[in-house]
Short mmCIF file of C-alpha atoms in Angstrom, two decimals:
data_model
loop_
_atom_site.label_atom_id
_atom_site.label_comp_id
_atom_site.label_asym_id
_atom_site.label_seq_id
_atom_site.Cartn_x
_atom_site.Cartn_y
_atom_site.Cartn_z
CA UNK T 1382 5.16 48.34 138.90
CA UNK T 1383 8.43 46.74 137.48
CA UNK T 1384 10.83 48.34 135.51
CA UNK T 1385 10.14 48.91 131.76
CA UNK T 1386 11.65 46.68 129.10
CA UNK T 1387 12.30 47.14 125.80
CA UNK T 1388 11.98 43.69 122.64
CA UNK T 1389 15.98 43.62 123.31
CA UNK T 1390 15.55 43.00 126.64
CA UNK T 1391 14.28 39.55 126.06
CA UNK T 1392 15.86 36.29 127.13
CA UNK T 1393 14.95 32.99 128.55
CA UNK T 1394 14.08 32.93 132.06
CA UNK T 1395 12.70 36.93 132.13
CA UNK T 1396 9.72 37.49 134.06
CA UNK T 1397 6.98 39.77 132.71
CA UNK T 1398 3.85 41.45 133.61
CA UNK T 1399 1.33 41.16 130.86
CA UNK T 1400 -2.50 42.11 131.67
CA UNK T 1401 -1.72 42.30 135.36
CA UNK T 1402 -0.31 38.44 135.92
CA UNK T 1403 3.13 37.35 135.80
CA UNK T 1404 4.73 35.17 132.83
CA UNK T 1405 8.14 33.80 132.43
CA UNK T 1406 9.81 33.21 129.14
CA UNK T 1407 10.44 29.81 129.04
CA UNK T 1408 11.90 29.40 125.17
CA UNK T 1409 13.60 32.70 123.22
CA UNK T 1410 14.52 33.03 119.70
CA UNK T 1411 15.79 36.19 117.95
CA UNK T 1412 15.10 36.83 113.91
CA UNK T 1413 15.95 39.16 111.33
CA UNK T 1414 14.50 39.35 108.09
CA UNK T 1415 16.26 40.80 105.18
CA UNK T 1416 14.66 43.79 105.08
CA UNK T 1417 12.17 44.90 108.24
CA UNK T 1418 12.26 44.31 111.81
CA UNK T 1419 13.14 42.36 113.79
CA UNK T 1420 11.34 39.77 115.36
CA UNK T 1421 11.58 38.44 119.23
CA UNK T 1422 9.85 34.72 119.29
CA UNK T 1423 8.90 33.44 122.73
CA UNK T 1424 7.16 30.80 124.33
CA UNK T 1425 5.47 32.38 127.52
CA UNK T 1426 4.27 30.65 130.53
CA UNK T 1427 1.44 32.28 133.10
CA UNK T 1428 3.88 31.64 136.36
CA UNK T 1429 0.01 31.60 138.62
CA UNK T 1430 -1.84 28.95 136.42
CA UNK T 1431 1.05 27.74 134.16
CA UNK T 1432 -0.70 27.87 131.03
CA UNK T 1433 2.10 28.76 127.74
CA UNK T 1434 1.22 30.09 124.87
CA UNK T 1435 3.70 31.63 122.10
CA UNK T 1436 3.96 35.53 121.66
CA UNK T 1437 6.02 37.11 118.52
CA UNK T 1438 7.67 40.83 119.52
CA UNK T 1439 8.66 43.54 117.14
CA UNK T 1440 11.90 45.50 118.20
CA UNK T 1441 9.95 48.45 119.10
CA UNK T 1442 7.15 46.71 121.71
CA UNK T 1443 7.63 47.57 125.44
CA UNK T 1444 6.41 45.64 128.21
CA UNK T 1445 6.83 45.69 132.05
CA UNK T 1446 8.89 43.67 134.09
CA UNK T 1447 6.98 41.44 136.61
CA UNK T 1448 7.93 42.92 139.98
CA UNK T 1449 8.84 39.87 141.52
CA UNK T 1450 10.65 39.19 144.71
CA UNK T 1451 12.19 36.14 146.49
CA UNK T 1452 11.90 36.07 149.91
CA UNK T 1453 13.52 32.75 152.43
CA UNK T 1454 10.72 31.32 154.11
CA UNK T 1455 10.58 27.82 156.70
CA UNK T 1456 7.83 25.52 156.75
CA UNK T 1457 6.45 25.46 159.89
CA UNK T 1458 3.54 23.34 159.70
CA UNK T 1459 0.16 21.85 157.71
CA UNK T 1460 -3.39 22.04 158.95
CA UNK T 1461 -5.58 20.72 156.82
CA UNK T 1462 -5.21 21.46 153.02
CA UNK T 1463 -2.58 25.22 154.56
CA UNK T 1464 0.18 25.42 154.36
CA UNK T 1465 2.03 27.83 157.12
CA UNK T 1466 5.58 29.37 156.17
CA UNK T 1467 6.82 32.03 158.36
CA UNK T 1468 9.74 34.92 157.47
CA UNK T 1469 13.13 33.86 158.32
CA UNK T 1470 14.20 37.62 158.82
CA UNK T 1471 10.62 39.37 160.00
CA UNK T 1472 8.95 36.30 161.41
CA UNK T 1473 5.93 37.06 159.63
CA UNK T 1474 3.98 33.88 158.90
CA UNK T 1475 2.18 33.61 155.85
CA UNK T 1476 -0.08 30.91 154.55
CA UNK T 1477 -0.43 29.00 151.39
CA UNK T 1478 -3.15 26.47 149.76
CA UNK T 1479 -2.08 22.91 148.85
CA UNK T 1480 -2.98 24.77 144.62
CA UNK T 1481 -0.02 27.21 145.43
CA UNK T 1482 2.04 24.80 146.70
CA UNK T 1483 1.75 22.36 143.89
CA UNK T 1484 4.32 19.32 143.84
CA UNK T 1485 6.46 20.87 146.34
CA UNK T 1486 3.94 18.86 149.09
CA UNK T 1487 6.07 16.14 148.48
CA UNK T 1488 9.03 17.44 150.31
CA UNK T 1489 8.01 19.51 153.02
CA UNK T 1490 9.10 19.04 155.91
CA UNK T 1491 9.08 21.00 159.04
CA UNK T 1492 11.55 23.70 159.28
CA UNK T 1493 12.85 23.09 156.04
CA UNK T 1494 13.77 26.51 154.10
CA UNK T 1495 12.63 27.75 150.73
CA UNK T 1496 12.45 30.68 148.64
CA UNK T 1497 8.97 32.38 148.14
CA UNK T 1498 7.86 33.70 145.09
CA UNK T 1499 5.69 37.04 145.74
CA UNK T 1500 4.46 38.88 142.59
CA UNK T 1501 3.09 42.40 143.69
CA UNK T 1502 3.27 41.62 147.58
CA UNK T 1503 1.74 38.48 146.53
CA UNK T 1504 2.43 34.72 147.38
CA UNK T 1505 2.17 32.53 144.09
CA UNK T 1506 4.70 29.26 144.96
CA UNK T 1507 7.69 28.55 146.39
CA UNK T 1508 11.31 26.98 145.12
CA UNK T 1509 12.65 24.15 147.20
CA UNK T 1510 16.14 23.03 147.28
CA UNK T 1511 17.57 20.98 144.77
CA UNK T 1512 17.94 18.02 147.31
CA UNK T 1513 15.83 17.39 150.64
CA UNK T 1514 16.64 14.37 152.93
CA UNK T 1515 13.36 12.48 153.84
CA UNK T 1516 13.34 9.27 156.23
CA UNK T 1517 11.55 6.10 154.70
CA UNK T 1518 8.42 5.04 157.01
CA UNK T 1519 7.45 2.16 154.73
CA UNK T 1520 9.57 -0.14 152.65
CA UNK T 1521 8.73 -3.48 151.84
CA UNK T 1522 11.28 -6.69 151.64
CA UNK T 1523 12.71 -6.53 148.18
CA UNK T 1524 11.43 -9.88 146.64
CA UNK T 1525 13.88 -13.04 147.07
CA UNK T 1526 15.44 -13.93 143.66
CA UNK T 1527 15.43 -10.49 142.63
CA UNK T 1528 19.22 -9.67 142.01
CA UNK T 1529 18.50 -8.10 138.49
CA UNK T 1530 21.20 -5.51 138.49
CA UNK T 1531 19.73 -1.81 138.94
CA UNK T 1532 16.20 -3.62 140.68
CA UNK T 1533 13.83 -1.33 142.29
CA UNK T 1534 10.61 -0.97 144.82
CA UNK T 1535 8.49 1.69 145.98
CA UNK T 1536 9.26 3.20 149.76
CA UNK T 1537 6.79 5.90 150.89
CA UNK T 1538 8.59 8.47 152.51
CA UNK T 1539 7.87 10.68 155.72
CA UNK T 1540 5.96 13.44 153.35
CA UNK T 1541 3.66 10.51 152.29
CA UNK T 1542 5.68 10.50 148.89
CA UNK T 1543 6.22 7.19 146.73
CA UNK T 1544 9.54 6.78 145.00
CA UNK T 1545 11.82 3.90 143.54
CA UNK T 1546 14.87 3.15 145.22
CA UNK T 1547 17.02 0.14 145.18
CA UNK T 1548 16.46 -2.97 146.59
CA UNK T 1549 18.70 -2.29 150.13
CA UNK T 1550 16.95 0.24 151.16
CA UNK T 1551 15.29 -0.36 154.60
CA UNK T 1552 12.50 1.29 156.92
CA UNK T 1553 13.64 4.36 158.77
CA UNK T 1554 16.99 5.08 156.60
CA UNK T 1555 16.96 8.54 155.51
CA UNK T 1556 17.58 9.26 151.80
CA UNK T 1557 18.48 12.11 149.39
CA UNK T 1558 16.40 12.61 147.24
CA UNK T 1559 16.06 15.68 144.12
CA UNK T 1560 13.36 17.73 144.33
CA UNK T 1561 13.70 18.32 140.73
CA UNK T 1562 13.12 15.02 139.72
CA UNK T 1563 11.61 13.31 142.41
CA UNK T 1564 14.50 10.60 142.44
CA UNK T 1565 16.93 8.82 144.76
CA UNK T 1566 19.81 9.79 145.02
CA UNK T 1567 21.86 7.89 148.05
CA UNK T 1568 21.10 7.37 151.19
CA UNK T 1569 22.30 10.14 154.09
CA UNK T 1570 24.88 8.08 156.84
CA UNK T 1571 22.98 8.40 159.98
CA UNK T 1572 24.48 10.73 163.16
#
């Protein structure tokens, strides 16, 4: 059970326990009437099914932390729609469904290192880097004639992915992209 926090304790990016499941506070804001209480506004969001809903606090309300914990895991491999990270300190492997591994499928890559999320013991999705280098296996030609500065096309990437990047960009170059916001960012100088 996580520790137990007090309305004061609240701020944006807290993780709580409420009915068993873990939320984060993704939006904060702090009133106080005149005369009364006062009042802790925040925007909660269910961190296992991501649904948000807004919650209003009195100074006196106590809660539980979520006991959360981070732990660096490396992808080792997909079969199917699992996902297999093991333990970079006990070498325990522990699987994850393509659900709990959400948007991040589009960056795996073998051996690449992220953080786990566990709530309780328990695995509920994983934090990738903010940049991951993938290697294009499919870029078309850019089109002849098409100098418009800042022209794009699609390249699908080793992970399957589909992003824009600029016209130069050739099959089997490896690129930088950000995981964050599924962009280009440069392309990596090969060894």
């Amino acid at each position: 059970m996580g520790a137990v926090l007090t309305a004061s304790d609240l701020r944006k990016g807290l993780k709580l326990e409420i009915d068993g499941e873990p939320y984060l506070v993704v939006d904060f804001e702090f009133s106080k009437p005149g005369k009364g209480q006062a009042l802790y506004r925040c925007r909660l969001k269910n961190m296992i099914t991501g649904a948000q809903f807004d919650r209003t606090y009195r100074s006196g309300d106590k809660f539980n932390a979520a006991d959360m914990e981070e732990q660096s895991m490396e992808f080792l491999y997909k079969d199917g729609n699992r996902y297999t990270f093991m333990n970079t300190s006990s070498y325990e492997q522990i699987e994850l469904t393509e659900e709990n591994v959400g948007d991040a499928i589009n960056y795996l890559t073998e051996n690449l290192v992220v953080d786990m999320l566990l709530f309780q013991g328990r695995p509920i999705g994983i934090s990738l880097p903010n940049f991951v280098e993938l290697k294009v296996i499919r870029a078309d030609p850019g089109i002849k004639g098409d100098t418009a500065a800042g022209a794009t096309k699609p390249v699908t990437l080793e992970t399957g992915f589909v992003i824009q990047v600029p016209l130069f960009i050739e099959e089997g170059e490896v690129l930088r992209v950000d995981t964050r916001t599924g962009s280009y960012v440069e392309r990596v100088k090969s060894s």
